[in-house]
């Protein structure tokens, strides 16, 4: 297949937005895969700020980062992404160039602990306030479970009403695949 699949497309968007030395956010660190990817993008002079509410996710991510020697380039907060503007140092506000959310639940974990649209929207609004112009927010929306479908609908409604003078919003999705495959909504601050 020549079309990019969802996760490679998400990474491609972030590669275009983030340079070495930049500041970025992993809003849902999960098992640490995106955190490692972002740490590679920002390099030795940048910083990744990660958020997760689950201690097991933070432990797994720290272990993965430690094994790769990347822990010093990441600050992880044990808390929800809706706290990001209060937790990220104010001297970084206006300098964030990228952020990623993997919405749904932590794979291999308690499926009743899920992301919620109200906290995700609060985090998006904060990011739009504190990101640099042309900063990119990538939402990977997993909607194959009951709460995921609710979050999908609320987020799509929210993103569709974002003022185009404030942000460009893109939806990238395969529309003929079965089993509710994930899709991306990307928001670029103007």
mmCIF file with all atom_site columns, C-alpha atoms in Angstrom:
data_model
loop_
_atom_site.group_PDB
_atom_site.id
_atom_site.type_symbol
_atom_site.label_atom_id
_atom_site.label_alt_id
_atom_site.label_comp_id
_atom_site.label_asym_id
_atom_site.label_entity_id
_atom_site.label_seq_id
_atom_site.pdbx_PDB_ins_code
_atom_site.Cartn_x
_atom_site.Cartn_y
_atom_site.Cartn_z
_atom_site.occupancy
_atom_site.B_iso_or_equiv
_atom_site.pdbx_formal_charge
_atom_site.auth_seq_id
_atom_site.auth_comp_id
_atom_site.auth_asym_id
_atom_site.auth_atom_id
_atom_site.pdbx_PDB_model_num
ATOM 1   C CA . UNK A 1 1   ? 0.000   0.000  0.000  1.00 0.00 ? 1   UNK A CA 1
ATOM 2   C CA . UNK A 1 2   ? 1.410   3.392  -0.960 1.00 0.00 ? 2   UNK A CA 1
ATOM 3   C CA . UNK A 1 3   ? -0.920  5.447  1.229  1.00 0.00 ? 3   UNK A CA 1
ATOM 4   C CA . UNK A 1 4   ? 0.506   6.052  4.672  1.00 0.00 ? 4   UNK A CA 1
ATOM 5   C CA . UNK A 1 5   ? -1.117  4.128  7.466  1.00 0.00 ? 5   UNK A CA 1
ATOM 6   C CA . UNK A 1 6   ? -2.408  6.053  10.456 1.00 0.00 ? 6   UNK A CA 1
ATOM 7   C CA . UNK A 1 7   ? 0.555   5.887  12.848 1.00 0.00 ? 7   UNK A CA 1
ATOM 8   C CA . UNK A 1 8   ? 3.229   6.593  10.206 1.00 0.00 ? 8   UNK A CA 1
ATOM 9   C CA . UNK A 1 9   ? 1.135   9.541  9.004  1.00 0.00 ? 9   UNK A CA 1
ATOM 10  C CA . UNK A 1 10  ? 0.949   10.873 12.583 1.00 0.00 ? 10  UNK A CA 1
ATOM 11  C CA . UNK A 1 11  ? 4.732   10.628 12.884 1.00 0.00 ? 11  UNK A CA 1
ATOM 12  C CA . UNK A 1 12  ? 5.191   12.300 9.514  1.00 0.00 ? 12  UNK A CA 1
ATOM 13  C CA . UNK A 1 13  ? 3.114   15.279 10.656 1.00 0.00 ? 13  UNK A CA 1
ATOM 14  C CA . UNK A 1 14  ? 5.218   15.622 13.795 1.00 0.00 ? 14  UNK A CA 1
ATOM 15  C CA . UNK A 1 15  ? 8.490   15.274 11.869 1.00 0.00 ? 15  UNK A CA 1
ATOM 16  C CA . UNK A 1 16  ? 7.444   18.277 9.781  1.00 0.00 ? 16  UNK A CA 1
ATOM 17  C CA . UNK A 1 17  ? 6.617   20.375 12.853 1.00 0.00 ? 17  UNK A CA 1
ATOM 18  C CA . UNK A 1 18  ? 9.390   19.445 15.311 1.00 0.00 ? 18  UNK A CA 1
ATOM 19  C CA . UNK A 1 19  ? 13.097  20.181 15.029 1.00 0.00 ? 19  UNK A CA 1
ATOM 20  C CA . UNK A 1 20  ? 16.068  19.361 17.267 1.00 0.00 ? 20  UNK A CA 1
ATOM 21  C CA . UNK A 1 21  ? 16.027  21.602 20.335 1.00 0.00 ? 21  UNK A CA 1
ATOM 22  C CA . UNK A 1 22  ? 12.232  21.997 20.326 1.00 0.00 ? 22  UNK A CA 1
ATOM 23  C CA . UNK A 1 23  ? 9.757   21.510 23.165 1.00 0.00 ? 23  UNK A CA 1
ATOM 24  C CA . UNK A 1 24  ? 6.886   19.040 22.677 1.00 0.00 ? 24  UNK A CA 1
ATOM 25  C CA . UNK A 1 25  ? 4.101   17.243 24.551 1.00 0.00 ? 25  UNK A CA 1
ATOM 26  C CA . UNK A 1 26  ? 3.118   13.598 24.743 1.00 0.00 ? 26  UNK A CA 1
ATOM 27  C CA . UNK A 1 27  ? -0.323  14.069 26.268 1.00 0.00 ? 27  UNK A CA 1
ATOM 28  C CA . UNK A 1 28  ? -0.879  10.334 26.846 1.00 0.00 ? 28  UNK A CA 1
ATOM 29  C CA . UNK A 1 29  ? 2.470   8.595  27.410 1.00 0.00 ? 29  UNK A CA 1
ATOM 30  C CA . UNK A 1 30  ? 0.937   5.119  27.568 1.00 0.00 ? 30  UNK A CA 1
ATOM 31  C CA . UNK A 1 31  ? 3.650   2.547  26.932 1.00 0.00 ? 31  UNK A CA 1
ATOM 32  C CA . UNK A 1 32  ? 6.149   5.203  25.843 1.00 0.00 ? 32  UNK A CA 1
ATOM 33  C CA . UNK A 1 33  ? 6.393   4.640  22.100 1.00 0.00 ? 33  UNK A CA 1
ATOM 34  C CA . UNK A 1 34  ? 5.466   8.217  21.140 1.00 0.00 ? 34  UNK A CA 1
ATOM 35  C CA . UNK A 1 35  ? 7.547   9.592  24.007 1.00 0.00 ? 35  UNK A CA 1
ATOM 36  C CA . UNK A 1 36  ? 10.628  7.832  22.617 1.00 0.00 ? 36  UNK A CA 1
ATOM 37  C CA . UNK A 1 37  ? 9.810   9.049  19.099 1.00 0.00 ? 37  UNK A CA 1
ATOM 38  C CA . UNK A 1 38  ? 9.415   12.650 20.283 1.00 0.00 ? 38  UNK A CA 1
ATOM 39  C CA . UNK A 1 39  ? 12.631  12.468 22.336 1.00 0.00 ? 39  UNK A CA 1
ATOM 40  C CA . UNK A 1 40  ? 14.417  11.423 19.157 1.00 0.00 ? 40  UNK A CA 1
ATOM 41  C CA . UNK A 1 41  ? 12.977  14.392 17.288 1.00 0.00 ? 41  UNK A CA 1
ATOM 42  C CA . UNK A 1 42  ? 13.915  17.026 19.880 1.00 0.00 ? 42  UNK A CA 1
ATOM 43  C CA . UNK A 1 43  ? 17.370  15.566 20.499 1.00 0.00 ? 43  UNK A CA 1
ATOM 44  C CA . UNK A 1 44  ? 19.801  16.466 23.258 1.00 0.00 ? 44  UNK A CA 1
ATOM 45  C CA . UNK A 1 45  ? 18.777  20.125 23.463 1.00 0.00 ? 45  UNK A CA 1
ATOM 46  C CA . UNK A 1 46  ? 14.992  19.720 23.428 1.00 0.00 ? 46  UNK A CA 1
ATOM 47  C CA . UNK A 1 47  ? 12.466  18.474 25.960 1.00 0.00 ? 47  UNK A CA 1
ATOM 48  C CA . UNK A 1 48  ? 9.406   16.253 25.916 1.00 0.00 ? 48  UNK A CA 1
ATOM 49  C CA . UNK A 1 49  ? 6.722   16.887 28.523 1.00 0.00 ? 49  UNK A CA 1
ATOM 50  C CA . UNK A 1 50  ? 4.662   13.752 29.064 1.00 0.00 ? 50  UNK A CA 1
ATOM 51  C CA . UNK A 1 51  ? 1.395   13.197 30.918 1.00 0.00 ? 51  UNK A CA 1
ATOM 52  C CA . UNK A 1 52  ? -0.440  10.103 32.081 1.00 0.00 ? 52  UNK A CA 1
ATOM 53  C CA . UNK A 1 53  ? -2.833  9.295  34.905 1.00 0.00 ? 53  UNK A CA 1
ATOM 54  C CA . UNK A 1 54  ? -1.730  5.662  35.248 1.00 0.00 ? 54  UNK A CA 1
ATOM 55  C CA . UNK A 1 55  ? 1.331   4.815  37.323 1.00 0.00 ? 55  UNK A CA 1
ATOM 56  C CA . UNK A 1 56  ? 1.969   1.663  35.270 1.00 0.00 ? 56  UNK A CA 1
ATOM 57  C CA . UNK A 1 57  ? 2.127   3.725  32.071 1.00 0.00 ? 57  UNK A CA 1
ATOM 58  C CA . UNK A 1 58  ? 4.637   6.108  33.615 1.00 0.00 ? 58  UNK A CA 1
ATOM 59  C CA . UNK A 1 59  ? 6.769   3.228  34.909 1.00 0.00 ? 59  UNK A CA 1
ATOM 60  C CA . UNK A 1 60  ? 6.776   1.493  31.502 1.00 0.00 ? 60  UNK A CA 1
ATOM 61  C CA . UNK A 1 61  ? 7.662   4.734  29.730 1.00 0.00 ? 61  UNK A CA 1
ATOM 62  C CA . UNK A 1 62  ? 10.473  5.595  32.156 1.00 0.00 ? 62  UNK A CA 1
ATOM 63  C CA . UNK A 1 63  ? 11.905  2.096  31.758 1.00 0.00 ? 63  UNK A CA 1
ATOM 64  C CA . UNK A 1 64  ? 11.798  2.343  27.952 1.00 0.00 ? 64  UNK A CA 1
ATOM 65  C CA . UNK A 1 65  ? 13.416  5.799  28.001 1.00 0.00 ? 65  UNK A CA 1
ATOM 66  C CA . UNK A 1 66  ? 16.062  4.684  30.506 1.00 0.00 ? 66  UNK A CA 1
ATOM 67  C CA . UNK A 1 67  ? 17.060  1.688  28.367 1.00 0.00 ? 67  UNK A CA 1
ATOM 68  C CA . UNK A 1 68  ? 17.566  4.037  25.414 1.00 0.00 ? 68  UNK A CA 1
ATOM 69  C CA . UNK A 1 69  ? 19.382  6.736  27.386 1.00 0.00 ? 69  UNK A CA 1
ATOM 70  C CA . UNK A 1 70  ? 16.627  9.277  26.708 1.00 0.00 ? 70  UNK A CA 1
ATOM 71  C CA . UNK A 1 71  ? 15.249  9.863  30.205 1.00 0.00 ? 71  UNK A CA 1
ATOM 72  C CA . UNK A 1 72  ? 17.094  13.169 30.685 1.00 0.00 ? 72  UNK A CA 1
ATOM 73  C CA . UNK A 1 73  ? 15.237  14.643 27.683 1.00 0.00 ? 73  UNK A CA 1
ATOM 74  C CA . UNK A 1 74  ? 11.784  13.905 29.093 1.00 0.00 ? 74  UNK A CA 1
ATOM 75  C CA . UNK A 1 75  ? 9.783   15.241 32.034 1.00 0.00 ? 75  UNK A CA 1
ATOM 76  C CA . UNK A 1 76  ? 6.823   13.035 32.902 1.00 0.00 ? 76  UNK A CA 1
ATOM 77  C CA . UNK A 1 77  ? 3.931   14.234 35.035 1.00 0.00 ? 77  UNK A CA 1
ATOM 78  C CA . UNK A 1 78  ? 1.697   11.753 36.850 1.00 0.00 ? 78  UNK A CA 1
ATOM 79  C CA . UNK A 1 79  ? -1.511  13.578 36.076 1.00 0.00 ? 79  UNK A CA 1
ATOM 80  C CA . UNK A 1 80  ? -3.997  14.394 33.368 1.00 0.00 ? 80  UNK A CA 1
ATOM 81  C CA . UNK A 1 81  ? -3.138  16.320 30.231 1.00 0.00 ? 81  UNK A CA 1
ATOM 82  C CA . UNK A 1 82  ? -5.729  18.935 31.204 1.00 0.00 ? 82  UNK A CA 1
ATOM 83  C CA . UNK A 1 83  ? -3.079  20.233 33.645 1.00 0.00 ? 83  UNK A CA 1
ATOM 84  C CA . UNK A 1 84  ? -0.461  20.874 30.985 1.00 0.00 ? 84  UNK A CA 1
ATOM 85  C CA . UNK A 1 85  ? -0.374  24.674 30.957 1.00 0.00 ? 85  UNK A CA 1
ATOM 86  C CA . UNK A 1 86  ? 0.107   24.692 34.744 1.00 0.00 ? 86  UNK A CA 1
ATOM 87  C CA . UNK A 1 87  ? 2.767   21.945 34.695 1.00 0.00 ? 87  UNK A CA 1
ATOM 88  C CA . UNK A 1 88  ? 4.865   22.976 31.686 1.00 0.00 ? 88  UNK A CA 1
ATOM 89  C CA . UNK A 1 89  ? 7.301   25.733 32.705 1.00 0.00 ? 89  UNK A CA 1
ATOM 90  C CA . UNK A 1 90  ? 6.084   29.189 31.682 1.00 0.00 ? 90  UNK A CA 1
ATOM 91  C CA . UNK A 1 91  ? 9.382   29.980 29.942 1.00 0.00 ? 91  UNK A CA 1
ATOM 92  C CA . UNK A 1 92  ? 8.468   27.237 27.426 1.00 0.00 ? 92  UNK A CA 1
ATOM 93  C CA . UNK A 1 93  ? 5.023   28.720 26.708 1.00 0.00 ? 93  UNK A CA 1
ATOM 94  C CA . UNK A 1 94  ? 4.971   30.001 23.149 1.00 0.00 ? 94  UNK A CA 1
ATOM 95  C CA . UNK A 1 95  ? 7.754   27.590 22.144 1.00 0.00 ? 95  UNK A CA 1
ATOM 96  C CA . UNK A 1 96  ? 5.969   24.208 21.944 1.00 0.00 ? 96  UNK A CA 1
ATOM 97  C CA . UNK A 1 97  ? 5.992   22.888 18.379 1.00 0.00 ? 97  UNK A CA 1
ATOM 98  C CA . UNK A 1 98  ? 4.250   19.527 18.614 1.00 0.00 ? 98  UNK A CA 1
ATOM 99  C CA . UNK A 1 99  ? 1.900   17.414 20.694 1.00 0.00 ? 99  UNK A CA 1
ATOM 100 C CA . UNK A 1 100 ? 0.367   13.980 20.358 1.00 0.00 ? 100 UNK A CA 1
ATOM 101 C CA . UNK A 1 101 ? -2.600  12.280 22.018 1.00 0.00 ? 101 UNK A CA 1
ATOM 102 C CA . UNK A 1 102 ? -3.416  8.581  21.689 1.00 0.00 ? 102 UNK A CA 1
ATOM 103 C CA . UNK A 1 103 ? -7.012  8.541  22.831 1.00 0.00 ? 103 UNK A CA 1
ATOM 104 C CA . UNK A 1 104 ? -8.815  5.561  24.279 1.00 0.00 ? 104 UNK A CA 1
ATOM 105 C CA . UNK A 1 105 ? -7.323  3.196  26.839 1.00 0.00 ? 105 UNK A CA 1
ATOM 106 C CA . UNK A 1 106 ? -3.842  1.873  27.618 1.00 0.00 ? 106 UNK A CA 1
ATOM 107 C CA . UNK A 1 107 ? -3.306  -1.330 25.601 1.00 0.00 ? 107 UNK A CA 1
ATOM 108 C CA . UNK A 1 108 ? -3.029  -4.372 27.855 1.00 0.00 ? 108 UNK A CA 1
ATOM 109 C CA . UNK A 1 109 ? -4.435  -2.491 30.829 1.00 0.00 ? 109 UNK A CA 1
ATOM 110 C CA . UNK A 1 110 ? -7.743  -1.707 32.511 1.00 0.00 ? 110 UNK A CA 1
ATOM 111 C CA . UNK A 1 111 ? -10.110 -0.838 29.656 1.00 0.00 ? 111 UNK A CA 1
ATOM 112 C CA . UNK A 1 112 ? -12.391 1.103  31.996 1.00 0.00 ? 112 UNK A CA 1
ATOM 113 C CA . UNK A 1 113 ? -9.717  3.804  32.399 1.00 0.00 ? 113 UNK A CA 1
ATOM 114 C CA . UNK A 1 114 ? -10.153 5.872  29.262 1.00 0.00 ? 114 UNK A CA 1
ATOM 115 C CA . UNK A 1 115 ? -9.481  9.350  27.996 1.00 0.00 ? 115 UNK A CA 1
ATOM 116 C CA . UNK A 1 116 ? -12.405 11.743 28.290 1.00 0.00 ? 116 UNK A CA 1
ATOM 117 C CA . UNK A 1 117 ? -13.457 14.412 25.816 1.00 0.00 ? 117 UNK A CA 1
ATOM 118 C CA . UNK A 1 118 ? -13.708 17.184 28.403 1.00 0.00 ? 118 UNK A CA 1
ATOM 119 C CA . UNK A 1 119 ? -10.097 16.758 29.540 1.00 0.00 ? 119 UNK A CA 1
ATOM 120 C CA . UNK A 1 120 ? -8.856  16.315 25.984 1.00 0.00 ? 120 UNK A CA 1
ATOM 121 C CA . UNK A 1 121 ? -10.609 19.492 24.852 1.00 0.00 ? 121 UNK A CA 1
ATOM 122 C CA . UNK A 1 122 ? -9.249  21.381 27.871 1.00 0.00 ? 122 UNK A CA 1
ATOM 123 C CA . UNK A 1 123 ? -5.739  20.233 26.913 1.00 0.00 ? 123 UNK A CA 1
ATOM 124 C CA . UNK A 1 124 ? -6.208  21.185 23.250 1.00 0.00 ? 124 UNK A CA 1
ATOM 125 C CA . UNK A 1 125 ? -7.393  24.659 24.241 1.00 0.00 ? 125 UNK A CA 1
ATOM 126 C CA . UNK A 1 126 ? -4.387  25.103 26.520 1.00 0.00 ? 126 UNK A CA 1
ATOM 127 C CA . UNK A 1 127 ? -2.031  23.913 23.796 1.00 0.00 ? 127 UNK A CA 1
ATOM 128 C CA . UNK A 1 128 ? -3.499  26.350 21.293 1.00 0.00 ? 128 UNK A CA 1
ATOM 129 C CA . UNK A 1 129 ? -2.736  29.102 23.818 1.00 0.00 ? 129 UNK A CA 1
ATOM 130 C CA . UNK A 1 130 ? 0.843   28.064 24.612 1.00 0.00 ? 130 UNK A CA 1
ATOM 131 C CA . UNK A 1 131 ? 2.114   26.578 21.332 1.00 0.00 ? 131 UNK A CA 1
ATOM 132 C CA . UNK A 1 132 ? 4.295   28.372 18.820 1.00 0.00 ? 132 UNK A CA 1
ATOM 133 C CA . UNK A 1 133 ? 2.702   29.431 15.522 1.00 0.00 ? 133 UNK A CA 1
ATOM 134 C CA . UNK A 1 134 ? 2.503   26.414 13.186 1.00 0.00 ? 134 UNK A CA 1
ATOM 135 C CA . UNK A 1 135 ? 2.707   24.080 16.190 1.00 0.00 ? 135 UNK A CA 1
ATOM 136 C CA . UNK A 1 136 ? 0.934   20.816 15.419 1.00 0.00 ? 136 UNK A CA 1
ATOM 137 C CA . UNK A 1 137 ? -1.365  18.775 17.655 1.00 0.00 ? 137 UNK A CA 1
ATOM 138 C CA . UNK A 1 138 ? -2.026  15.196 16.519 1.00 0.00 ? 138 UNK A CA 1
ATOM 139 C CA . UNK A 1 139 ? -5.012  13.313 17.929 1.00 0.00 ? 139 UNK A CA 1
ATOM 140 C CA . UNK A 1 140 ? -4.980  9.580  17.231 1.00 0.00 ? 140 UNK A CA 1
ATOM 141 C CA . UNK A 1 141 ? -8.575  8.611  17.929 1.00 0.00 ? 141 UNK A CA 1
ATOM 142 C CA . UNK A 1 142 ? -9.292  5.001  18.860 1.00 0.00 ? 142 UNK A CA 1
ATOM 143 C CA . UNK A 1 143 ? -13.067 4.719  18.792 1.00 0.00 ? 143 UNK A CA 1
ATOM 144 C CA . UNK A 1 144 ? -13.726 0.985  18.753 1.00 0.00 ? 144 UNK A CA 1
ATOM 145 C CA . UNK A 1 145 ? -15.155 0.965  22.277 1.00 0.00 ? 145 UNK A CA 1
ATOM 146 C CA . UNK A 1 146 ? -18.233 2.644  23.767 1.00 0.00 ? 146 UNK A CA 1
ATOM 147 C CA . UNK A 1 147 ? -16.496 5.602  25.428 1.00 0.00 ? 147 UNK A CA 1
ATOM 148 C CA . UNK A 1 148 ? -14.204 5.981  22.402 1.00 0.00 ? 148 UNK A CA 1
ATOM 149 C CA . UNK A 1 149 ? -17.201 6.537  20.141 1.00 0.00 ? 149 UNK A CA 1
ATOM 150 C CA . UNK A 1 150 ? -18.554 9.173  22.528 1.00 0.00 ? 150 UNK A CA 1
ATOM 151 C CA . UNK A 1 151 ? -15.186 10.928 22.665 1.00 0.00 ? 151 UNK A CA 1
ATOM 152 C CA . UNK A 1 152 ? -14.852 10.754 18.861 1.00 0.00 ? 152 UNK A CA 1
ATOM 153 C CA . UNK A 1 153 ? -18.179 12.471 18.286 1.00 0.00 ? 153 UNK A CA 1
ATOM 154 C CA . UNK A 1 154 ? -17.554 15.248 20.812 1.00 0.00 ? 154 UNK A CA 1
ATOM 155 C CA . UNK A 1 155 ? -14.011 15.886 19.554 1.00 0.00 ? 155 UNK A CA 1
ATOM 156 C CA . UNK A 1 156 ? -15.073 16.013 15.924 1.00 0.00 ? 156 UNK A CA 1
ATOM 157 C CA . UNK A 1 157 ? -17.795 18.517 16.759 1.00 0.00 ? 157 UNK A CA 1
ATOM 158 C CA . UNK A 1 158 ? -15.302 20.615 18.743 1.00 0.00 ? 158 UNK A CA 1
ATOM 159 C CA . UNK A 1 159 ? -12.609 20.513 16.047 1.00 0.00 ? 159 UNK A CA 1
ATOM 160 C CA . UNK A 1 160 ? -15.031 21.372 13.255 1.00 0.00 ? 160 UNK A CA 1
ATOM 161 C CA . UNK A 1 161 ? -15.991 24.587 15.039 1.00 0.00 ? 161 UNK A CA 1
ATOM 162 C CA . UNK A 1 162 ? -12.401 25.788 15.556 1.00 0.00 ? 162 UNK A CA 1
ATOM 163 C CA . UNK A 1 163 ? -12.007 29.161 13.853 1.00 0.00 ? 163 UNK A CA 1
ATOM 164 C CA . UNK A 1 164 ? -9.940  28.753 10.692 1.00 0.00 ? 164 UNK A CA 1
ATOM 165 C CA . UNK A 1 165 ? -8.211  32.046 11.536 1.00 0.00 ? 165 UNK A CA 1
ATOM 166 C CA . UNK A 1 166 ? -6.879  30.294 14.666 1.00 0.00 ? 166 UNK A CA 1
ATOM 167 C CA . UNK A 1 167 ? -6.092  26.794 13.398 1.00 0.00 ? 167 UNK A CA 1
ATOM 168 C CA . UNK A 1 168 ? -6.081  24.514 10.399 1.00 0.00 ? 168 UNK A CA 1
ATOM 169 C CA . UNK A 1 169 ? -7.766  21.155 11.121 1.00 0.00 ? 169 UNK A CA 1
ATOM 170 C CA . UNK A 1 170 ? -7.240  17.973 9.105  1.00 0.00 ? 170 UNK A CA 1
ATOM 171 C CA . UNK A 1 171 ? -8.932  14.576 9.386  1.00 0.00 ? 171 UNK A CA 1
ATOM 172 C CA . UNK A 1 172 ? -7.063  11.569 7.984  1.00 0.00 ? 172 UNK A CA 1
ATOM 173 C CA . UNK A 1 173 ? -9.002  8.324  7.911  1.00 0.00 ? 173 UNK A CA 1
ATOM 174 C CA . UNK A 1 174 ? -9.495  5.143  5.966  1.00 0.00 ? 174 UNK A CA 1
ATOM 175 C CA . UNK A 1 175 ? -13.241 4.946  5.399  1.00 0.00 ? 175 UNK A CA 1
ATOM 176 C CA . UNK A 1 176 ? -13.679 1.398  4.053  1.00 0.00 ? 176 UNK A CA 1
ATOM 177 C CA . UNK A 1 177 ? -11.968 -0.623 6.780  1.00 0.00 ? 177 UNK A CA 1
ATOM 178 C CA . UNK A 1 178 ? -13.789 -2.784 9.296  1.00 0.00 ? 178 UNK A CA 1
ATOM 179 C CA . UNK A 1 179 ? -13.653 -2.782 13.089 1.00 0.00 ? 179 UNK A CA 1
ATOM 180 C CA . UNK A 1 180 ? -13.490 0.966  13.683 1.00 0.00 ? 180 UNK A CA 1
ATOM 181 C CA . UNK A 1 181 ? -9.854  1.604  12.772 1.00 0.00 ? 181 UNK A CA 1
ATOM 182 C CA . UNK A 1 182 ? -8.208  4.596  14.447 1.00 0.00 ? 182 UNK A CA 1
ATOM 183 C CA . UNK A 1 183 ? -7.971  7.875  12.602 1.00 0.00 ? 183 UNK A CA 1
ATOM 184 C CA . UNK A 1 184 ? -6.198  11.187 12.987 1.00 0.00 ? 184 UNK A CA 1
ATOM 185 C CA . UNK A 1 185 ? -7.309  14.722 13.567 1.00 0.00 ? 185 UNK A CA 1
ATOM 186 C CA . UNK A 1 186 ? -4.408  17.145 13.254 1.00 0.00 ? 186 UNK A CA 1
ATOM 187 C CA . UNK A 1 187 ? -4.604  20.760 14.370 1.00 0.00 ? 187 UNK A CA 1
ATOM 188 C CA . UNK A 1 188 ? -2.024  23.296 13.250 1.00 0.00 ? 188 UNK A CA 1
ATOM 189 C CA . UNK A 1 189 ? -1.989  26.576 15.135 1.00 0.00 ? 189 UNK A CA 1
ATOM 190 C CA . UNK A 1 190 ? -1.945  29.620 12.889 1.00 0.00 ? 190 UNK A CA 1
#
